[in-house]
Coordinates of C-alpha atoms and ligand atoms in Angstrom, one line a residue:
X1 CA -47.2 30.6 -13.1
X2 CA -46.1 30.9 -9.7
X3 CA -48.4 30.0 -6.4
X4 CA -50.2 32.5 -5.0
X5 CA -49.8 33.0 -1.1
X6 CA -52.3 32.0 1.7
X7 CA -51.3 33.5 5.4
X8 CA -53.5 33.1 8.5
X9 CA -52.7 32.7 12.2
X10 CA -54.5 31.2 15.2
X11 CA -53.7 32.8 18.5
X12 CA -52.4 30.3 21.5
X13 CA -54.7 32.3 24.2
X14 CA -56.4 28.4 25.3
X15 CA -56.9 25.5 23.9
X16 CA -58.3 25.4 20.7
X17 CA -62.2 23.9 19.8
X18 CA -63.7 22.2 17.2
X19 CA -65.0 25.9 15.8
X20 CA -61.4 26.6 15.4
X21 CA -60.9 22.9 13.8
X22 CA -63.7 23.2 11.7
X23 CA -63.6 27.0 10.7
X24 CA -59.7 27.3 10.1
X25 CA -57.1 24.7 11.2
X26 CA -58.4 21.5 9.4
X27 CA -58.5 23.5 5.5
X28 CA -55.3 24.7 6.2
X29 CA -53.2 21.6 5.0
X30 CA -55.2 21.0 2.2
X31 CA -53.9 24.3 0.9
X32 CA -50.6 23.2 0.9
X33 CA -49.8 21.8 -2.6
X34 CA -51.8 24.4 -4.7
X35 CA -50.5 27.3 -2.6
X36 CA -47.4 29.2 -1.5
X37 CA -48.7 28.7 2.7
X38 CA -48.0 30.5 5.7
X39 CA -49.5 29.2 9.0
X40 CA -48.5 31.3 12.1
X41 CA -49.1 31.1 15.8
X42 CA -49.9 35.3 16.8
X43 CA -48.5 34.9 20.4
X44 CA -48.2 39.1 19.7
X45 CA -52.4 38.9 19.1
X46 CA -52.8 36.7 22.4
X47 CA -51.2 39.3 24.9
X48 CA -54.1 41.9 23.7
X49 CA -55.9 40.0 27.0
X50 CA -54.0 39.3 29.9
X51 CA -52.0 35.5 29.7
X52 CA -50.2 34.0 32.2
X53 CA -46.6 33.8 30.8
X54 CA -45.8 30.2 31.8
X55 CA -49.3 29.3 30.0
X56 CA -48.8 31.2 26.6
X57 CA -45.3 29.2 26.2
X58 CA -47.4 26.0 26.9
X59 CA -50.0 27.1 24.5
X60 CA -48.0 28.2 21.8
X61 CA -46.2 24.9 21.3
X62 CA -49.5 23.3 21.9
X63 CA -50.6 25.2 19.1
X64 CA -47.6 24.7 16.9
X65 CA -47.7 20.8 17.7
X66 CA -51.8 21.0 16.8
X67 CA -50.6 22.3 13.0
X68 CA -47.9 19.9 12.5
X69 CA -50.7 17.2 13.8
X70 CA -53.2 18.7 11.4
X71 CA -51.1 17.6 8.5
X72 CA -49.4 21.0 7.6
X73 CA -46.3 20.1 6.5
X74 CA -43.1 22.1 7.3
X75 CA -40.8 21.0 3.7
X76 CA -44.3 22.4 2.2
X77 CA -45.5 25.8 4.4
X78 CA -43.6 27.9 7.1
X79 CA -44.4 27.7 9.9
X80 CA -43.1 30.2 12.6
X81 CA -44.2 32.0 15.6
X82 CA -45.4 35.5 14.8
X83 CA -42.8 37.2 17.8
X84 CA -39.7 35.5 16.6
X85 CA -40.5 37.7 13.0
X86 CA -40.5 41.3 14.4
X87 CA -41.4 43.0 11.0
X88 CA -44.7 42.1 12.1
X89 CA -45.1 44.6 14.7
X90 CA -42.4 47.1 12.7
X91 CA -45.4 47.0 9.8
X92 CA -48.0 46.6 12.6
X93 CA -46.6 50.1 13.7
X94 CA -46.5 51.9 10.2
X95 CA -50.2 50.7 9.3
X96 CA -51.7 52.3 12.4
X97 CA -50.8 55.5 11.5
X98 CA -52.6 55.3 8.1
X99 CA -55.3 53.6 10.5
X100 CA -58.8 56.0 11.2
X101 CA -59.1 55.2 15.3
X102 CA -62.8 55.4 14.6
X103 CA -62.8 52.5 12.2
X104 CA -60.7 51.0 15.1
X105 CA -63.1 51.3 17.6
X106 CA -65.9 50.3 15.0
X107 CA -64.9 46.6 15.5
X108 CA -67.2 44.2 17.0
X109 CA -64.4 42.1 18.1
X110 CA -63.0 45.2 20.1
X111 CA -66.4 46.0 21.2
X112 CA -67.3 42.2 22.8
X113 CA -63.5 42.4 24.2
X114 CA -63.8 45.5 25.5
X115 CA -66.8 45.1 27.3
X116 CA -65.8 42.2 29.3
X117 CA -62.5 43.2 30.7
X118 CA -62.9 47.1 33.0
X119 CA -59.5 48.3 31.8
X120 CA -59.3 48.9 27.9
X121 CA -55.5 48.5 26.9
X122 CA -54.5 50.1 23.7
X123 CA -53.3 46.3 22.4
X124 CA -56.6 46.0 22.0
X125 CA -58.1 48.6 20.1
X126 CA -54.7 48.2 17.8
X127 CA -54.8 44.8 16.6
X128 CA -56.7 44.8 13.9
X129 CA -53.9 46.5 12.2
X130 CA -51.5 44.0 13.7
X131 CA -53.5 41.5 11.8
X132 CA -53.4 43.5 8.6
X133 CA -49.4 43.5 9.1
X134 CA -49.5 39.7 9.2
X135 CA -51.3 39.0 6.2
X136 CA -49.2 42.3 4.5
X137 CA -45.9 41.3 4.8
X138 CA -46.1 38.1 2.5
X139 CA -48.6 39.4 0.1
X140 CA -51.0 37.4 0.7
X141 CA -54.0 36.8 -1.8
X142 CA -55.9 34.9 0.3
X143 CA -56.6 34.4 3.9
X144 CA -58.2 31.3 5.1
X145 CA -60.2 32.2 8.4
X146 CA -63.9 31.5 10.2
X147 CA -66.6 34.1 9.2
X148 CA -65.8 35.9 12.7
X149 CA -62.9 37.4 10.3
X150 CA -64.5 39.1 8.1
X151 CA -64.7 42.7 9.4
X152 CA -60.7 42.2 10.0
X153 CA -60.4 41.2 6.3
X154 CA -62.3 43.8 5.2
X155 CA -60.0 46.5 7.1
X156 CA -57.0 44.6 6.2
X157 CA -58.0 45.4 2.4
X158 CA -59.0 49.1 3.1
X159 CA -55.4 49.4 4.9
X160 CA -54.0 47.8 2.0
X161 CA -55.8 49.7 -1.0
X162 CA -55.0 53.3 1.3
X163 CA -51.5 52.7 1.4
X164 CA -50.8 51.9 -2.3
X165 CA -53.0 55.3 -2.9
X166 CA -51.4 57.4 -1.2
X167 CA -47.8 56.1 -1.2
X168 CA -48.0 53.9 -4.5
X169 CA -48.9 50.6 -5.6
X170 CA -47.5 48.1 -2.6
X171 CA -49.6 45.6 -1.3
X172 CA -51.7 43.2 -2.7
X173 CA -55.2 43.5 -1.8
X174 CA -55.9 40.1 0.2
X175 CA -59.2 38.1 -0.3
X176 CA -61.0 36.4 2.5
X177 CA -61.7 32.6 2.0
X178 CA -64.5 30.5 4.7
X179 CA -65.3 27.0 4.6
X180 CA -68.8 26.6 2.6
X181 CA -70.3 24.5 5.7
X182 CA -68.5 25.3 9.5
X183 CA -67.2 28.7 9.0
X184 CA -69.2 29.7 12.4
X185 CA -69.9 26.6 14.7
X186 CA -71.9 27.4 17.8
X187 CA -71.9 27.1 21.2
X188 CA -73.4 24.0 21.9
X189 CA -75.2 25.5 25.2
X190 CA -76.1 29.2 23.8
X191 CA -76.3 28.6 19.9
X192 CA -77.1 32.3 19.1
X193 CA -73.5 32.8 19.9
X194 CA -69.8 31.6 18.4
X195 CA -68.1 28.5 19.8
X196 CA -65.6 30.4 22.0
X197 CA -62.6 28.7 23.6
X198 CA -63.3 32.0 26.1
X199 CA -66.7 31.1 27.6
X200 CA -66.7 30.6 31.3
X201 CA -68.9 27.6 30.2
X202 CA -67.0 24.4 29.3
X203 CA -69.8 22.3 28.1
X204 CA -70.3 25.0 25.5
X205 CA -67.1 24.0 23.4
X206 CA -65.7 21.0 23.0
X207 CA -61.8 20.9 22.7
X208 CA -59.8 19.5 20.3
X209 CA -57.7 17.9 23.1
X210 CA -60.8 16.6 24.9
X211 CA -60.9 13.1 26.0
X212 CA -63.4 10.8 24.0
X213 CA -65.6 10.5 27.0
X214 CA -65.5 14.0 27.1
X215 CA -66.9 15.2 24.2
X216 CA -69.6 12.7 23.9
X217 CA -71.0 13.9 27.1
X218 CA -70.8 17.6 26.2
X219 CA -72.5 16.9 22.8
X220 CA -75.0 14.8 24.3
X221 CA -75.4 17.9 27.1
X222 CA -75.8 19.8 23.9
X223 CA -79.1 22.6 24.0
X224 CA -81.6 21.7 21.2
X225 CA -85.4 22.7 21.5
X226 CA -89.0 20.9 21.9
X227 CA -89.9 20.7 18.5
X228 CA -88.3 16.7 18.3
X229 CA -87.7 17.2 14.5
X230 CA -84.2 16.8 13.0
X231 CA -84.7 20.1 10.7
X232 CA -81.8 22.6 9.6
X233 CA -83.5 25.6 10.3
X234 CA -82.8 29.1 11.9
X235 CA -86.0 28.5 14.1
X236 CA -83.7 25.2 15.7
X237 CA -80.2 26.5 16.4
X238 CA -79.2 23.9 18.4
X239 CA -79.9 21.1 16.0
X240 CA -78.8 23.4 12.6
X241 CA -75.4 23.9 14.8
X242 CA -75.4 19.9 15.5
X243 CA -76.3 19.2 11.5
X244 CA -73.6 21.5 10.4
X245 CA -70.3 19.8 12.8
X246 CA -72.2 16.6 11.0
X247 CA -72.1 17.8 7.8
X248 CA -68.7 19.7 7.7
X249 CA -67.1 16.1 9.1
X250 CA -68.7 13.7 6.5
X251 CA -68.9 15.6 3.6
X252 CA -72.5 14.8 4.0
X253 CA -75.1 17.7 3.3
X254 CA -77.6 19.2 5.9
X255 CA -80.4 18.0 3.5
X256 CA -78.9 14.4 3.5
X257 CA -78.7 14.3 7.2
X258 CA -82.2 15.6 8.1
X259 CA -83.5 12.9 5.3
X260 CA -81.3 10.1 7.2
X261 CA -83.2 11.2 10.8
X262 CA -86.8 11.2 9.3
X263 CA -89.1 9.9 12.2
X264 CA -85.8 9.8 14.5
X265 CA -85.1 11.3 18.1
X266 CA -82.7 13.8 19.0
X267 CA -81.1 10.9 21.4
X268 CA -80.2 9.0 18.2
X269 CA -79.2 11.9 16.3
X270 CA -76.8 13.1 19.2
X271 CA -75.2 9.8 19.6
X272 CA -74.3 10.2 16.1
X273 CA -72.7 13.3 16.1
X274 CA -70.5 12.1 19.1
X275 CA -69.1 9.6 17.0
X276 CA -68.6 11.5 14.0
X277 CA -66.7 14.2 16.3
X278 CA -64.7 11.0 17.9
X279 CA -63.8 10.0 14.7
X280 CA -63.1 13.4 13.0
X281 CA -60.6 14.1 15.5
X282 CA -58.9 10.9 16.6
X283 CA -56.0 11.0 14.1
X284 CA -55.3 14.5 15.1
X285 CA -55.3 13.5 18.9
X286 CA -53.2 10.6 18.7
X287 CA -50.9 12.4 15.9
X288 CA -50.6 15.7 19.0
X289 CA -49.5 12.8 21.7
X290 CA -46.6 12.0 19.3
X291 CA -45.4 15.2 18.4
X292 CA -45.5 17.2 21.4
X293 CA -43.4 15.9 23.5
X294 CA -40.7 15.9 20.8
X295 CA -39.3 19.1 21.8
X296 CA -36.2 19.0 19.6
X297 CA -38.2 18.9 16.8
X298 CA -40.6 21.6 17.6
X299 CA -38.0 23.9 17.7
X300 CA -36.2 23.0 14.8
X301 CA -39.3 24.1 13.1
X302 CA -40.0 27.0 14.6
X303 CA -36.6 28.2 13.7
X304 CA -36.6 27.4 10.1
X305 CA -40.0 28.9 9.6
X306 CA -38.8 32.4 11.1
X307 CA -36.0 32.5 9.3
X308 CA -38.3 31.9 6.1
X309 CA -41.1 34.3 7.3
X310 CA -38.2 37.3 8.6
X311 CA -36.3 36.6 4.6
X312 CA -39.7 37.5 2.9
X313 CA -40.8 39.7 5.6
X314 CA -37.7 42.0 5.0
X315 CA -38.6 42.8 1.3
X316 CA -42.0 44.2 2.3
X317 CA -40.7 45.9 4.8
X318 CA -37.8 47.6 3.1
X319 CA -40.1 48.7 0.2
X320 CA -42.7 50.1 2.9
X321 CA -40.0 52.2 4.3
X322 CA -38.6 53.8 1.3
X323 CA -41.8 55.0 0.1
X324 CA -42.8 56.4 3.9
X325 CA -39.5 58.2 4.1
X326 CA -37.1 56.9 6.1
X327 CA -33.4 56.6 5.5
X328 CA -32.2 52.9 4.6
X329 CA -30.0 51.3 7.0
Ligands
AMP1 P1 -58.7 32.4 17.2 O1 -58.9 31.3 18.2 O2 -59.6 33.5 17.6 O3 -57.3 32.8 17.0 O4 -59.3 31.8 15.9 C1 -58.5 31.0 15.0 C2 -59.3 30.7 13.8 O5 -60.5 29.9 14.1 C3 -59.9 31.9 13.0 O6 -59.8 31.7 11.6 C4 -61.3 32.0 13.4 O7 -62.1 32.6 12.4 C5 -61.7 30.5 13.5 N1 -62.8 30.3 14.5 C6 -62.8 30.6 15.8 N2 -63.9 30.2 16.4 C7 -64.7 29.7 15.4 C8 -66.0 29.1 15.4 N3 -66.8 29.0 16.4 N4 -66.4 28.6 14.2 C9 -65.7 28.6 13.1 N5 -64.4 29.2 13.0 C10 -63.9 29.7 14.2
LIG2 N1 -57.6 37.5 14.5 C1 -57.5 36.1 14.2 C2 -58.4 35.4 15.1 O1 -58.7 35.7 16.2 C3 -56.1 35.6 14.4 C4 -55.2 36.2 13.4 C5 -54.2 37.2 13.7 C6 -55.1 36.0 12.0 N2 -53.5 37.5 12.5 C7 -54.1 36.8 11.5 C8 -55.9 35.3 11.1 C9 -53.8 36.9 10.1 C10 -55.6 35.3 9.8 C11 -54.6 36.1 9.3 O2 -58.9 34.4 14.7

């Protein structure tokens, strides 16, 4: 039987955090043998807010070098950068206008985004269905991605499911697929919200490219509360956030690690999580300081995995335009 096909993206707009480690990037290589994989880098996505051009080039090989770092392997899954395939934004373009603008503007992504910056750019509002283009265009069945995806998913499939019923069966129907444990880590300094690479407060993410030293401060700087009980609870955000990077590092569960901190303090605990984080994400680290400066080889995979991508990419694309209408070229 032949694989089925696993897309999902990661934009370069910053560095990317241990949410982003923990929710996407780290189950992406395991993926690999069992599935037909795509892994792009949505540099289209990132420009939705405003990036400073000689940043987003940094970023975008920094992002590139993080996957190859992460163990996805290019003789296994393409990798490409979303630009370099333009069917992406030739479906991106076709999908809006089968695209309700209410169900648009119904997004809490757009909503947060939009609330934060005072000019609204149209970019914005569109890219869910940029996003439904991407995952599209291969076919995908499944799309690995943290829970924050979910509303996306869900308008990717109703995009999907309205084309093939009003212009015949085209698209597969895409499932979403989250981590059990991690699929929304927290800010370590306001839990009630997402780890976000865009806070204006560093100490509430930790990077994946922070130094050692660095993220054992931040985690020991991490918010818990008074009650001085290791307990994974919704009435202890900090400490449930703290238990879950624990638990989605080791393997461990959230009951084995509260049983392990019986009678212990939060100083002990925190210590430990530093470490695990340390650990988790030295081989990655060191495996980035290798591979980035290795610009040759960067590129040649880059180039390879667009001319993959834009080869499957074309079939979708040619099918979408006969059924709209238009005259083949
Ligand atoms: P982004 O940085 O927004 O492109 O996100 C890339 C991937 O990381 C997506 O699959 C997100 O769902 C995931 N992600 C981002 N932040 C978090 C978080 N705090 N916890 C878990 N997953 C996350
Ligand atoms: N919207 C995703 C995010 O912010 C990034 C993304 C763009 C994506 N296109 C995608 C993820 C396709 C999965 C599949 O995290």
């Amino acid at each position: 039987m032949d694989k089925k096909t696993i897309f999902s993206g990661i934009q370069p707009s910053g560095s990317l955090t241990l949410g982003n480690y923990i929710g996407a990037l780290r189950n992406f290589s395991e993926l690999q043998d069992e599935y037909n994989c795509l892994y792009c880098i949505v540099d289209l996505h990132a420009i939705t807010v405003a990036q400073e051009p000689k940043e987003l080039r940094k970023n975008t090989l920094d992002v590139l070098a993080l996957y190859l770092a992460a163990g996805i392997d290019p003789e296994k899954s393409t990798i490409f950068i979303q630009s370099h395939v333009p069917q992406h934004a030739e479906l991106g373009w076709c999908l809006n206008t089968i695209t309700p603008l209410g169900q648009l503007q119904r997004m809490t992504q757009f909503k947060d985004k939009s609330q934060r910056t005072k000019e609204v750019d149209a970019g914005l509002l569109n890219y869910p269905t940029l996003m439904a283009a991407d995952i599209l265009l291969y076919q995908a069945d499944s799309v690995p991605v943290g829970a924050d995806q979910k509303q996306h998913l869900e308008l990717t499939r109703d995009i999907a499911q309205r084309f093939n019923s009003r212009y015949s069966d085209t698209f597969t129907v895409p499932e979403i697929m989250t981590p059990k444990v991690g699929a929304k880590i927290m800010s370590l300094q306001e839990p009630q919200y997402k780890m976000s690479k865009s806070s204006s407060d560093k100490d509430s993410y930790i990077l994946i490219l922070d130094s050692e030293d660095e993220t054992r401060k931040k985690i020991k700087k991490a918010v818990t509360d008074s009650v001085g009980v290791v307990n994974f609870t919704d009435e202890q955000p900090g400490i449930k956030n703290l238990i879950t990077i624990y638990s989605s590092l080791t393997g461990k569960t959230p009951e084995d690690i509260v049983k392990m901190y019986e009678g212990k303090g939060y100083g002990e605990f925190k210590s430990d999580v530093a470490e695990v984080v340390v650990e988790g994400l030295r081989p990655i680290r060191t495996k980035f300081e290798e591979i980035r400066n290795d610009k040759e080889y960067l590129e040649k995979v880059y180039r390879e995995g667009a001319q993959k991508a834009s080869f499957l990419g074309t079939k979708t694309l040619r099918k979408v335009h006969k059924k709209m209408g238009f005259i083949p070229r």
